[in-house]
Short mmCIF file of N, CA and C in Angstrom, two decimals:
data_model
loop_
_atom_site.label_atom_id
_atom_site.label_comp_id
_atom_site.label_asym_id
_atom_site.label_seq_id
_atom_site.Cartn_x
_atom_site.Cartn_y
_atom_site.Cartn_z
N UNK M 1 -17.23 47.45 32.94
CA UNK M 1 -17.42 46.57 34.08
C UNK M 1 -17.37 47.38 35.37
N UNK M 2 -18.17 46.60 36.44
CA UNK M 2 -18.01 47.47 37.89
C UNK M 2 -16.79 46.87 38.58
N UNK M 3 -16.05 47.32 39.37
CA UNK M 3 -15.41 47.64 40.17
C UNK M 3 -15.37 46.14 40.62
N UNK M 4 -16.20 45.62 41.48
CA UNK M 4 -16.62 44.29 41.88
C UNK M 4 -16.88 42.90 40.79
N UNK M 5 -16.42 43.28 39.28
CA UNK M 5 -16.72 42.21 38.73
C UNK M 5 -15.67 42.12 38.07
N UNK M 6 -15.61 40.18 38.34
CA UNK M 6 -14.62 38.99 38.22
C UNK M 6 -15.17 38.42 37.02
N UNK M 7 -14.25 38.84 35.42
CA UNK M 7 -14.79 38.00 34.65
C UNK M 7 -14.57 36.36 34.69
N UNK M 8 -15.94 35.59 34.14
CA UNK M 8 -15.66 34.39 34.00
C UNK M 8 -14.19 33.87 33.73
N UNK M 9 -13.55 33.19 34.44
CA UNK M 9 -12.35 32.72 33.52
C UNK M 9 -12.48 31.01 33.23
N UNK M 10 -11.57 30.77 32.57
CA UNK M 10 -11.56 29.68 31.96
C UNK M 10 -12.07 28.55 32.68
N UNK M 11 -11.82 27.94 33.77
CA UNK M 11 -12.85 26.83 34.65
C UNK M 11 -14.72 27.40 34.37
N UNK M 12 -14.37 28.14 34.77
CA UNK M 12 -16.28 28.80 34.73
C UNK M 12 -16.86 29.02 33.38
N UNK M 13 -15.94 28.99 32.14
CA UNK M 13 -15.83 29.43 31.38
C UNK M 13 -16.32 27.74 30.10
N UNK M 14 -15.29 26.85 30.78
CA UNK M 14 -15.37 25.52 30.60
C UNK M 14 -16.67 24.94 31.23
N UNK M 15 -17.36 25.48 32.00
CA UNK M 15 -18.00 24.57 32.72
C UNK M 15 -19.46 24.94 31.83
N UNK M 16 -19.43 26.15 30.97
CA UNK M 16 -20.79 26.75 30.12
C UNK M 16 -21.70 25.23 29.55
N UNK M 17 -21.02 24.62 28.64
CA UNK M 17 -21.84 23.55 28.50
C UNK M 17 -22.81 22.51 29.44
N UNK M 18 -23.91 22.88 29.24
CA UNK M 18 -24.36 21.72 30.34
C UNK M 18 -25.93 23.02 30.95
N UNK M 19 -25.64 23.94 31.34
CA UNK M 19 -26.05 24.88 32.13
C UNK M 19 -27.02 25.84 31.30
N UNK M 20 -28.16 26.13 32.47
CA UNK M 20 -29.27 26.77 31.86
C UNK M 20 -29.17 28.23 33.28
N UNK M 21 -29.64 29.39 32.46
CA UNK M 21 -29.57 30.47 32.91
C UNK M 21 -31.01 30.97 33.16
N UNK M 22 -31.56 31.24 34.54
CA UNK M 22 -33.16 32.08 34.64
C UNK M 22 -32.70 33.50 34.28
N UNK M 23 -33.24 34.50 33.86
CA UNK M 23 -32.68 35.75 34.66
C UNK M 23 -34.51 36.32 35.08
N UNK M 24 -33.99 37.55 35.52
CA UNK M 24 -34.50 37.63 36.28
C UNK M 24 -36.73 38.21 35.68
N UNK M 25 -36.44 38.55 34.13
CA UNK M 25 -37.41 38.53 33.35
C UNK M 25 -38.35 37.38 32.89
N UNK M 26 -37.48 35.90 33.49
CA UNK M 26 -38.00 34.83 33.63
C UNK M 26 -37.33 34.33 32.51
N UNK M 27 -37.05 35.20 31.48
CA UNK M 27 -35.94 34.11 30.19
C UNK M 27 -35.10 33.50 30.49
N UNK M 28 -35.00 32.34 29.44
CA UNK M 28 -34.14 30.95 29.96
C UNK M 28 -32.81 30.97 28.85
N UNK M 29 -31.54 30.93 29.34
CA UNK M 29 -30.67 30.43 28.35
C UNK M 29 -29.85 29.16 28.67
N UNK M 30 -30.14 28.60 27.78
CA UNK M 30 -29.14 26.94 27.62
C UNK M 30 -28.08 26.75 27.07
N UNK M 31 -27.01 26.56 27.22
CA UNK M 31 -25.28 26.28 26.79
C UNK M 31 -25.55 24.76 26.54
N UNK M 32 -25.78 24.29 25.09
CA UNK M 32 -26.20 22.71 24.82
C UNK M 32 -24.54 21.92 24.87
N UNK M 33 -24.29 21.05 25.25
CA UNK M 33 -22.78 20.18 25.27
C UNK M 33 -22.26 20.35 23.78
N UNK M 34 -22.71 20.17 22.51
CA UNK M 34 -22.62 20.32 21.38
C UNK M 34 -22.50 21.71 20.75
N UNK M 35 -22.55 22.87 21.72
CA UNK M 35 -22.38 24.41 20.91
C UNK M 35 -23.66 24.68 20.68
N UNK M 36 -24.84 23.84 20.89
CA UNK M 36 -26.09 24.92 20.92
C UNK M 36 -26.21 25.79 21.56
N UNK M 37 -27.14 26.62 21.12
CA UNK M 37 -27.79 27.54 22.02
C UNK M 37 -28.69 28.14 21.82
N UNK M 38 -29.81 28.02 22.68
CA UNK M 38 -31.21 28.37 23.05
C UNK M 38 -31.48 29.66 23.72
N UNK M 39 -32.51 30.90 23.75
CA UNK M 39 -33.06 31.27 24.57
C UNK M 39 -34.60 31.40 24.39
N UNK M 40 -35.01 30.74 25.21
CA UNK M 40 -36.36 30.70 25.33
C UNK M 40 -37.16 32.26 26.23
N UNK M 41 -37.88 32.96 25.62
CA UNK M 41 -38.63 34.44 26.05
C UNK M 41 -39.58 33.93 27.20
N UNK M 42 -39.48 34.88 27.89
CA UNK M 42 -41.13 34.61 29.54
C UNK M 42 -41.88 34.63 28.31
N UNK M 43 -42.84 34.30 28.87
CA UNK M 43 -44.64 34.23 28.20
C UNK M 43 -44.45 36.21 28.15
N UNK M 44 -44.33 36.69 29.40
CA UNK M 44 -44.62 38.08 29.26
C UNK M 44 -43.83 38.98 28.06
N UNK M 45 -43.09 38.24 27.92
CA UNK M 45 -41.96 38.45 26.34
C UNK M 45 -42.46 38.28 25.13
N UNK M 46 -43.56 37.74 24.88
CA UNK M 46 -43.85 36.86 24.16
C UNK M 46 -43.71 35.56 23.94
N UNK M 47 -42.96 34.83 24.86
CA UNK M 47 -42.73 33.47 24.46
C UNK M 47 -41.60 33.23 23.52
N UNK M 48 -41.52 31.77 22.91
CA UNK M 48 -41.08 31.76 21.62
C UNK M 48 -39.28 31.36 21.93
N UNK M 49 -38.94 30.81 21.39
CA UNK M 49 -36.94 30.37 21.58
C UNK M 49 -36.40 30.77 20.39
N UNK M 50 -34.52 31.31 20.50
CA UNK M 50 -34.41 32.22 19.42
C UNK M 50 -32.81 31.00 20.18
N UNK M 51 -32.61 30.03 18.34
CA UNK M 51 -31.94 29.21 18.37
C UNK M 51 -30.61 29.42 17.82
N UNK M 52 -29.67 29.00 18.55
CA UNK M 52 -28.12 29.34 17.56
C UNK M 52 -26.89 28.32 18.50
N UNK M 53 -25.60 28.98 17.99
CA UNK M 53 -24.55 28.11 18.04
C UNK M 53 -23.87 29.30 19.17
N UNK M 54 -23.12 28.38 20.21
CA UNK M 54 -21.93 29.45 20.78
C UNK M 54 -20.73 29.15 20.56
N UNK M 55 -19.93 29.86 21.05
CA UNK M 55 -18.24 29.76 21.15
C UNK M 55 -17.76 30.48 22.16
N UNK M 56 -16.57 30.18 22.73
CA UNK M 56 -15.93 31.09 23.60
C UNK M 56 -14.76 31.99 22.78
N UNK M 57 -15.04 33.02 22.52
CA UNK M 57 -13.76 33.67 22.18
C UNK M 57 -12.51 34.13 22.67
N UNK M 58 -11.27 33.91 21.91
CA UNK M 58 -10.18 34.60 22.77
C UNK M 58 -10.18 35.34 24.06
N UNK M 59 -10.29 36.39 23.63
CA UNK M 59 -10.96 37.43 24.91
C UNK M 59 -11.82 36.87 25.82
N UNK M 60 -12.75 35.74 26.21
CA UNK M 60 -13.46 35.76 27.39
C UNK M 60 -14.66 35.42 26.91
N UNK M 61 -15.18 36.32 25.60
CA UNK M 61 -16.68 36.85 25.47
C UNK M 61 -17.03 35.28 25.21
N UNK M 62 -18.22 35.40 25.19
CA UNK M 62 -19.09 34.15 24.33
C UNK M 62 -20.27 34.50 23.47
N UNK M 63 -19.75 34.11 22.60
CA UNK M 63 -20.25 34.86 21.35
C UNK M 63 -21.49 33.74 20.92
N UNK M 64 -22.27 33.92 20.46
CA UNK M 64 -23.81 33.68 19.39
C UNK M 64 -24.17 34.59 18.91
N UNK M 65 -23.98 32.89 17.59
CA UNK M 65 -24.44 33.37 16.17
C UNK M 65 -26.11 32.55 16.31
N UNK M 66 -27.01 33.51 15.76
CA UNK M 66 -28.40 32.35 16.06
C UNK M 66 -28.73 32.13 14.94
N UNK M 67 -29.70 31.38 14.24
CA UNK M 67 -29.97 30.52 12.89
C UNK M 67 -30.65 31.94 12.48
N UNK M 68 -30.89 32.89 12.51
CA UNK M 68 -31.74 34.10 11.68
C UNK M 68 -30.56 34.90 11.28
N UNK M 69 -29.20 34.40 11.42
CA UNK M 69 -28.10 35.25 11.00
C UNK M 69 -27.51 36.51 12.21
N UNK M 70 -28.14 36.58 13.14
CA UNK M 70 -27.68 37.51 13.94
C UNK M 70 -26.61 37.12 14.63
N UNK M 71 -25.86 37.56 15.30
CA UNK M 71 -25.04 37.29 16.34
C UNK M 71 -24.57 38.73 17.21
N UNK M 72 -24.10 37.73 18.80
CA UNK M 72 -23.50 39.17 19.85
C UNK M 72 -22.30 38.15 20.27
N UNK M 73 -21.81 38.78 21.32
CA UNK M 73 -21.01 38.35 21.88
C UNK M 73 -20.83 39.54 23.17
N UNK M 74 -20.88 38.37 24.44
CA UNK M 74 -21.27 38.84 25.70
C UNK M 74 -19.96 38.54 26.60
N UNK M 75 -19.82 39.21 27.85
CA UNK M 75 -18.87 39.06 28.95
C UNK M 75 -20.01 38.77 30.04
N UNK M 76 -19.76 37.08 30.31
CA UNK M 76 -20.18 37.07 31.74
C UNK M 76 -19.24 36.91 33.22
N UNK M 77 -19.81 37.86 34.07
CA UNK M 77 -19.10 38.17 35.15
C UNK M 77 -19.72 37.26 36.06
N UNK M 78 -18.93 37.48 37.31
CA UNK M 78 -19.50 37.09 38.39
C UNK M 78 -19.15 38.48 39.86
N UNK M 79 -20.58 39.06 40.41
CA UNK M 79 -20.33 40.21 41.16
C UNK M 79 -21.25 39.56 42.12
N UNK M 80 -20.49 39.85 43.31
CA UNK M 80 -21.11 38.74 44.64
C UNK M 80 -21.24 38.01 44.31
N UNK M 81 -20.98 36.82 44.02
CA UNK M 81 -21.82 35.61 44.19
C UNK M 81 -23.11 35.24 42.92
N UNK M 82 -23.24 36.42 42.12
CA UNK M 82 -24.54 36.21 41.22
C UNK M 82 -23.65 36.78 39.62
N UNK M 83 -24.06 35.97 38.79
CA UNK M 83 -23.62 36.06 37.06
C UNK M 83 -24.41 36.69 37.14
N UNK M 84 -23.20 38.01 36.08
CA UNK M 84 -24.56 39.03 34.98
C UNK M 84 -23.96 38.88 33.93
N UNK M 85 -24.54 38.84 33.37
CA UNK M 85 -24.26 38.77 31.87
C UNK M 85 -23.75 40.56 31.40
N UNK M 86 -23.14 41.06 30.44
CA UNK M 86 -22.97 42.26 29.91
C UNK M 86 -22.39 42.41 28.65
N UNK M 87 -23.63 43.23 27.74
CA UNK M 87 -23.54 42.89 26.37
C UNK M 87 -22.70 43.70 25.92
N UNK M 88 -22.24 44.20 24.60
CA UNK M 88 -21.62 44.48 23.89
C UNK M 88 -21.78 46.27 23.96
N UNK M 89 -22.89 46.23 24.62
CA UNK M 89 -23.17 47.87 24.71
C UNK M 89 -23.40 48.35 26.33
N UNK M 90 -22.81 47.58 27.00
CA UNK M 90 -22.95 47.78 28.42
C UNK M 90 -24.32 47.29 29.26
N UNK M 91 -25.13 47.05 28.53
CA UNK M 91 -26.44 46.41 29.17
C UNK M 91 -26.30 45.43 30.07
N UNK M 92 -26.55 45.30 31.61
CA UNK M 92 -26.21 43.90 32.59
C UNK M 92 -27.42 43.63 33.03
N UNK M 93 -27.27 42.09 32.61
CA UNK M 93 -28.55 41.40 32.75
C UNK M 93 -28.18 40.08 33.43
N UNK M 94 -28.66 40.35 35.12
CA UNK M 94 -28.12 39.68 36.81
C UNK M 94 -29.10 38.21 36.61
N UNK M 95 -28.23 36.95 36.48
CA UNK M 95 -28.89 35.95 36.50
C UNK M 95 -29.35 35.21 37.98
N UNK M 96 -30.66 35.08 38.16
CA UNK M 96 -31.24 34.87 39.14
C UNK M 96 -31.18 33.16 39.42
N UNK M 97 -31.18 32.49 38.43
CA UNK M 97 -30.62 31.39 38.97
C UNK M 97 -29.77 30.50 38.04
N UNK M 98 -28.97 29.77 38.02
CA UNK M 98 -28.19 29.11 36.95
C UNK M 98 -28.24 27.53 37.36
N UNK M 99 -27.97 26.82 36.94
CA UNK M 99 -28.34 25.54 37.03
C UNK M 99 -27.12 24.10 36.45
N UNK M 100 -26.83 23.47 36.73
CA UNK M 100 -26.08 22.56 36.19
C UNK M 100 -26.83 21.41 35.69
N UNK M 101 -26.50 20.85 35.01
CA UNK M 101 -27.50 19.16 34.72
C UNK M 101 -27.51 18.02 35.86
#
């Protein structure tokens, strides 16, 4: 993590259900009220939604498992004012807009 980043905690953490994520490649992720979870690819991605279940784990992370058997589990921060997401291997991916219902 950088210096400047505030992991999600539990209010922000609670509030995942409901909420859809742009980033900034144009992919969409959805936190369904029920533990779904969606990410839908830009067209320039190919398109296409890659479907599964989340959880919040002990630690913070929020983990998906998706229906093809894969799973990660991610730390989302908040640095200024903007969520990045940061995966399991350090990759941060700055969400450009987030959304409530």
């Amino acid at each position: 993590m950088w210096v400047d980043d505030q992991p999600y905690d539990e209010e922000a953490l609670g509030a995942l259900p409901g909420q859809f994520f742009v980033f900034y490649d144009d992919g969409e992720a959805l936190f369904g009220y029920d533990g779904a979870y969606s990410y839908t690819y830009s067209a320039a991605n190919g398109g296409g939604t890659a479907w599964g279940n989340y959880r919040v784990a002990q630690d913070g992370r929020v983990c998906v498992t998706f229906v093809n058997g894969m799973s990660r589990c991610d730390q989302y921060v908040t640095n200024r004012d903007r969520t990045v997401v940061i995966t399991s291997d350090g990759q941060r991916f700055p969400v450009r807009l987030s959304h409530l219902p």
